[in-house]
Amino acid sequence: MKLKLRGDAREIYRAIRRKIESEIRVSEAKRFLDNFEPVSDVGEILKRQNYLKRAMESVSEEVEGLLLKVKPIKFRKEFLGDRLLVVSEDEVEEAEKLGLCMVSTEPIEGYDIVLSTIGYGIDVELKPYEIAPELYIKPLWESRDVLEALARIFPGGAAAKILRELEGIEDVMRRNERLENIEEIIRRYESELNKRIEEKLERFKLTLSGKELVEFLRSLRYGDVEAILSKFSSLNDDIIEEIRKAEEKLSQELGVAIEVFPRDYPVEVPPDVVERLKRSVERELKIELYMRAREIVPRIIPYIQGLKEEIERAYELEFILALKRFSRGFTFPKIEEGGIGFIKGRNLFIENPQPVSYFVGSAKGQFKGIQESSVVILTGANSGGKTSLLELMLQIVILAHMGLPVPASEAWVEPLDEVFFFKRKRINYGAGAFESSLKSIVKALKGKGRKLILIDEFEAITEPGAAAKILAELLKIGVEKGFYIVIVSHLGEDLKKELPYARVDGIEASGLDEELNLIVDRQPKFGVIGKSTPELILERLARKGRGEEREILMKVLAKLNNTYVPTQNI
Ligand SMILES: Nc1ncnc2c1ncn2[C@@H]1O[C@H](COP(=O)(O)OP(=O)(O)OP(=O)(O)O)[C@@H](O)[C@H]1O
């Protein structure tokens, strides 16, 4: 059963969730938090605690960096326009239902890959991984970084095994990638080649002896081209050799034997030749990729389920690590009867808070000897931290019911059915506000169940005299029903008279610091009505004031001096 959060309690729960979520770096891991909604059932809370204790202990921070690389791997069904599947008449329906490629009962021209169940092309069975194995392999190939991270998080697991199989297509895939840039690659080779030939031309010198020159001129006169060219043949051979070498390197780079460069200077490959070359290499690679993919896919498929589980476990690890970061220095609360209490609690939303220890219900541990009561009235200095303390108690109660550790060095929480938090509405004054506050408190008091009711300054919205009476009556009803109530009030004295069994605690300001700011001890004193701070405010003004202003304040202070001792001599 869910713990019911009423009034402003839900807002506090949302703020806690946001704080935990801000620690989760991978968005897919955030949904794990949904498994930790606050519940009333002790068995469920303890189950969560045990799971988290074990998980947080065993998770290693070393995987923190790797977890960031884990992303979903999506396998998408696609219609592949590059292949034709030739099947028999009675297989057409089944083949078309697969929706992977064009289906026909006889061969059709214009497809790079022709597959067939009846011997018209590459033999296949009517199975998706035989017809389109690339749809399994390509997403995995493109997610190698995810697989590598997973293989390091789960050594020897599914991702590691898949990676090993993918090695079998590595060279085709690399060639495929290069094919994308084939034009660029060819142009690069072309310009390098031309540069080298140009250098050779610049260095080339023809040296002829007198006799050779006479022969040369004669050949010219008779138009003996062969004889003239023979004089340049060494240069020509050199150029041809350069072109051949470049082609060899290019073939190696692309992984297919090609001849693209014309034996001419300057070397220039016409665009249509590049295009044709690209098409033919593409086709060749497509078939090779299909064959290799088909070969490894049956060995990969058995690991895909395992891979999905590893991804899920990685998200879970991220969630656990985030919780670990969130809850550094926290403790798992005891889930037991007897109210709510905590030692050295630290409000989640205050930076470097002063730790506070507090309880309602049974006095356990170091609280032994302090008055026990299911209703506590918290009084004290303005801005003393009363609201913050109610919020801290709520944070601890909510986290405890989520099954999470709480920001305290020790804590115990009674499993509850409902938690109410009524925050003081700073702007709402007047009869309307009074009526609505009254209504919500009465709602909290009606019915049965294990309840914690936190009320922040109810009387601020009505006149003090009536407020004490109304409040006392309401609190009595709560106590009779066995609810736990903590209420912030300035009416400590009056309430104490009406409800002698209630404990009244006080947060006090102990003085002024050098900058004349109030020094507040956030730790409430048990069984003590918190002194409010008008005296300290007076003293502060007096110490700051000048002339007549100062005199007036001093006079008032002197009057108060019977009961009030200033923190220092003025
Ligand atoms: N334990 C703590 N450690 C440090 N700062 C705190 C602590 N508790 C409260 N404060 C700070 O003191 C200020 C006043 O706190 P809070 O509003 O809870 O006081 P309050 O007693 O409810 O005041 P008011 O009388 O105006 O309702 C806030 O700025 C809060 O951050």
JSON list of C-alpha atoms and ligand atoms in Angstrom, two decimals, residues 345-347 349-356 380-389 391-392 424 426 456-457 488 490 507 522-523, ligand 1:
[
{"chain": "A", "resi": 345, "resn": "GLY", "atom": "CA", "xyz": [19.60, 14.78, 11.06]},
{"chain": "A", "resi": 346, "resn": "ARG", "atom": "CA", "xyz": [20.71, 17.02, 8.20]},
{"chain": "A", "resi": 347, "resn": "ASN", "atom": "CA", "xyz": [18.14, 18.87, 6.13]},
{"chain": "A", "resi": 349, "resn": "PHE", "atom": "CA", "xyz": [17.92, 21.41, 1.22]},
{"chain": "A", "resi": 350, "resn": "ILE", "atom": "CA", "xyz": [20.18, 23.43, 3.50]},
{"chain": "A", "resi": 351, "resn": "GLU", "atom": "CA", "xyz": [23.84, 23.71, 2.67]},
{"chain": "A", "resi": 352, "resn": "ASN", "atom": "CA", "xyz": [26.09, 22.65, 5.54]},
{"chain": "A", "resi": 353, "resn": "PRO", "atom": "CA", "xyz": [23.22, 22.42, 8.00]},
{"chain": "A", "resi": 354, "resn": "GLN", "atom": "CA", "xyz": [23.73, 22.19, 11.70]},
{"chain": "A", "resi": 355, "resn": "PRO", "atom": "CA", "xyz": [22.79, 18.59, 12.53]},
{"chain": "A", "resi": 356, "resn": "VAL", "atom": "CA", "xyz": [19.67, 18.32, 14.64]},
{"chain": "A", "resi": 380, "resn": "GLY", "atom": "CA", "xyz": [11.13, 29.44, 19.47]},
{"chain": "A", "resi": 381, "resn": "ALA", "atom": "CA", "xyz": [13.07, 32.18, 17.83]},
{"chain": "A", "resi": 382, "resn": "ASN", "atom": "CA", "xyz": [12.07, 33.75, 14.57]},
{"chain": "A", "resi": 383, "resn": "SER", "atom": "CA", "xyz": [14.00, 32.16, 11.77]},
{"chain": "A", "resi": 384, "resn": "GLY", "atom": "CA", "xyz": [15.22, 29.63, 14.29]},
{"chain": "A", "resi": 385, "resn": "GLY", "atom": "CA", "xyz": [14.72, 26.67, 11.99]},
{"chain": "A", "resi": 386, "resn": "LYS", "atom": "CA", "xyz": [11.31, 25.40, 13.06]},
{"chain": "A", "resi": 387, "resn": "THR", "atom": "CA", "xyz": [9.95, 25.00, 9.56]},
{"chain": "A", "resi": 388, "resn": "SER", "atom": "CA", "xyz": [13.24, 23.45, 8.47]},
{"chain": "A", "resi": 389, "resn": "LEU", "atom": "CA", "xyz": [12.99, 20.92, 11.30]},
{"chain": "A", "resi": 391, "resn": "GLU", "atom": "CA", "xyz": [10.72, 19.51, 6.76]},
{"chain": "A", "resi": 392, "resn": "LEU", "atom": "CA", "xyz": [13.68, 17.46, 7.90]},
{"chain": "A", "resi": 424, "resn": "ARG", "atom": "CA", "xyz": [2.40, 28.24, 6.82]},
{"chain": "A", "resi": 426, "resn": "ARG", "atom": "CA", "xyz": [2.87, 33.52, 4.37]},
{"chain": "A", "resi": 456, "resn": "ASP", "atom": "CA", "xyz": [3.53, 24.96, 10.76]},
{"chain": "A", "resi": 457, "resn": "GLU", "atom": "CA", "xyz": [2.08, 27.84, 12.76]},
{"chain": "A", "resi": 488, "resn": "VAL", "atom": "CA", "xyz": [5.05, 24.84, 15.41]},
{"chain": "A", "resi": 490, "resn": "HIS", "atom": "CA", "xyz": [4.23, 30.66, 19.52]},
{"chain": "A", "resi": 507, "resn": "ILE", "atom": "CA", "xyz": [14.70, 26.58, 19.56]},
{"chain": "A", "resi": 522, "resn": "ARG", "atom": "CA", "xyz": [19.12, 24.92, 15.68]},
{"chain": "A", "resi": 523, "resn": "GLN", "atom": "CA", "xyz": [18.94, 22.04, 18.12]},
{"chain": "B", "resi": 1, "resn": "LIG", "atom": "N1", "xyz": [19.83, 23.10, 10.97]},
{"chain": "B", "resi": 1, "resn": "LIG", "atom": "C1", "xyz": [20.09, 24.22, 10.33]},
{"chain": "B", "resi": 1, "resn": "LIG", "atom": "N2", "xyz": [21.37, 24.54, 9.99]},
{"chain": "B", "resi": 1, "resn": "LIG", "atom": "C2", "xyz": [21.64, 25.68, 9.32]},
{"chain": "B", "resi": 1, "resn": "LIG", "atom": "N3", "xyz": [20.72, 26.56, 8.94]},
{"chain": "B", "resi": 1, "resn": "LIG", "atom": "C3", "xyz": [19.43, 26.32, 9.23]},
{"chain": "B", "resi": 1, "resn": "LIG", "atom": "C4", "xyz": [19.05, 25.14, 9.95]},
{"chain": "B", "resi": 1, "resn": "LIG", "atom": "N4", "xyz": [17.70, 25.16, 10.10]},
{"chain": "B", "resi": 1, "resn": "LIG", "atom": "C5", "xyz": [17.29, 26.31, 9.50]},
{"chain": "B", "resi": 1, "resn": "LIG", "atom": "N5", "xyz": [18.31, 27.00, 9.01]},
{"chain": "B", "resi": 1, "resn": "LIG", "atom": "C6", "xyz": [18.22, 28.27, 8.28]},
{"chain": "B", "resi": 1, "resn": "LIG", "atom": "O1", "xyz": [17.58, 29.23, 9.08]},
{"chain": "B", "resi": 1, "resn": "LIG", "atom": "C7", "xyz": [16.68, 30.01, 8.34]},
{"chain": "B", "resi": 1, "resn": "LIG", "atom": "C8", "xyz": [15.31, 30.01, 8.97]},
{"chain": "B", "resi": 1, "resn": "LIG", "atom": "O2", "xyz": [14.79, 28.71, 8.98]},
{"chain": "B", "resi": 1, "resn": "LIG", "atom": "P1", "xyz": [13.24, 28.42, 9.12]},
{"chain": "B", "resi": 1, "resn": "LIG", "atom": "O3", "xyz": [12.44, 29.15, 8.10]},
{"chain": "B", "resi": 1, "resn": "LIG", "atom": "O4", "xyz": [13.11, 26.96, 9.20]},
{"chain": "B", "resi": 1, "resn": "LIG", "atom": "O5", "xyz": [12.96, 29.08, 10.55]},
{"chain": "B", "resi": 1, "resn": "LIG", "atom": "P2", "xyz": [11.57, 29.23, 11.30]},
{"chain": "B", "resi": 1, "resn": "LIG", "atom": "O6", "xyz": [11.91, 29.06, 12.74]},
{"chain": "B", "resi": 1, "resn": "LIG", "atom": "O7", "xyz": [10.55, 28.37, 10.73]},
{"chain": "B", "resi": 1, "resn": "LIG", "atom": "O8", "xyz": [11.29, 30.74, 11.02]},
{"chain": "B", "resi": 1, "resn": "LIG", "atom": "P3", "xyz": [9.90, 31.55, 11.21]},
{"chain": "B", "resi": 1, "resn": "LIG", "atom": "O9", "xyz": [9.78, 31.80, 12.66]},
{"chain": "B", "resi": 1, "resn": "LIG", "atom": "O10", "xyz": [10.12, 32.78, 10.42]},
{"chain": "B", "resi": 1, "resn": "LIG", "atom": "O11", "xyz": [8.84, 30.67, 10.67]},
{"chain": "B", "resi": 1, "resn": "LIG", "atom": "C9", "xyz": [16.67, 29.44, 6.95]},
{"chain": "B", "resi": 1, "resn": "LIG", "atom": "O12", "xyz": [17.46, 30.27, 6.13]},
{"chain": "B", "resi": 1, "resn": "LIG", "atom": "C10", "xyz": [17.31, 28.11, 7.09]},
{"chain": "B", "resi": 1, "resn": "LIG", "atom": "O13", "xyz": [18.06, 27.77, 5.96]}
]
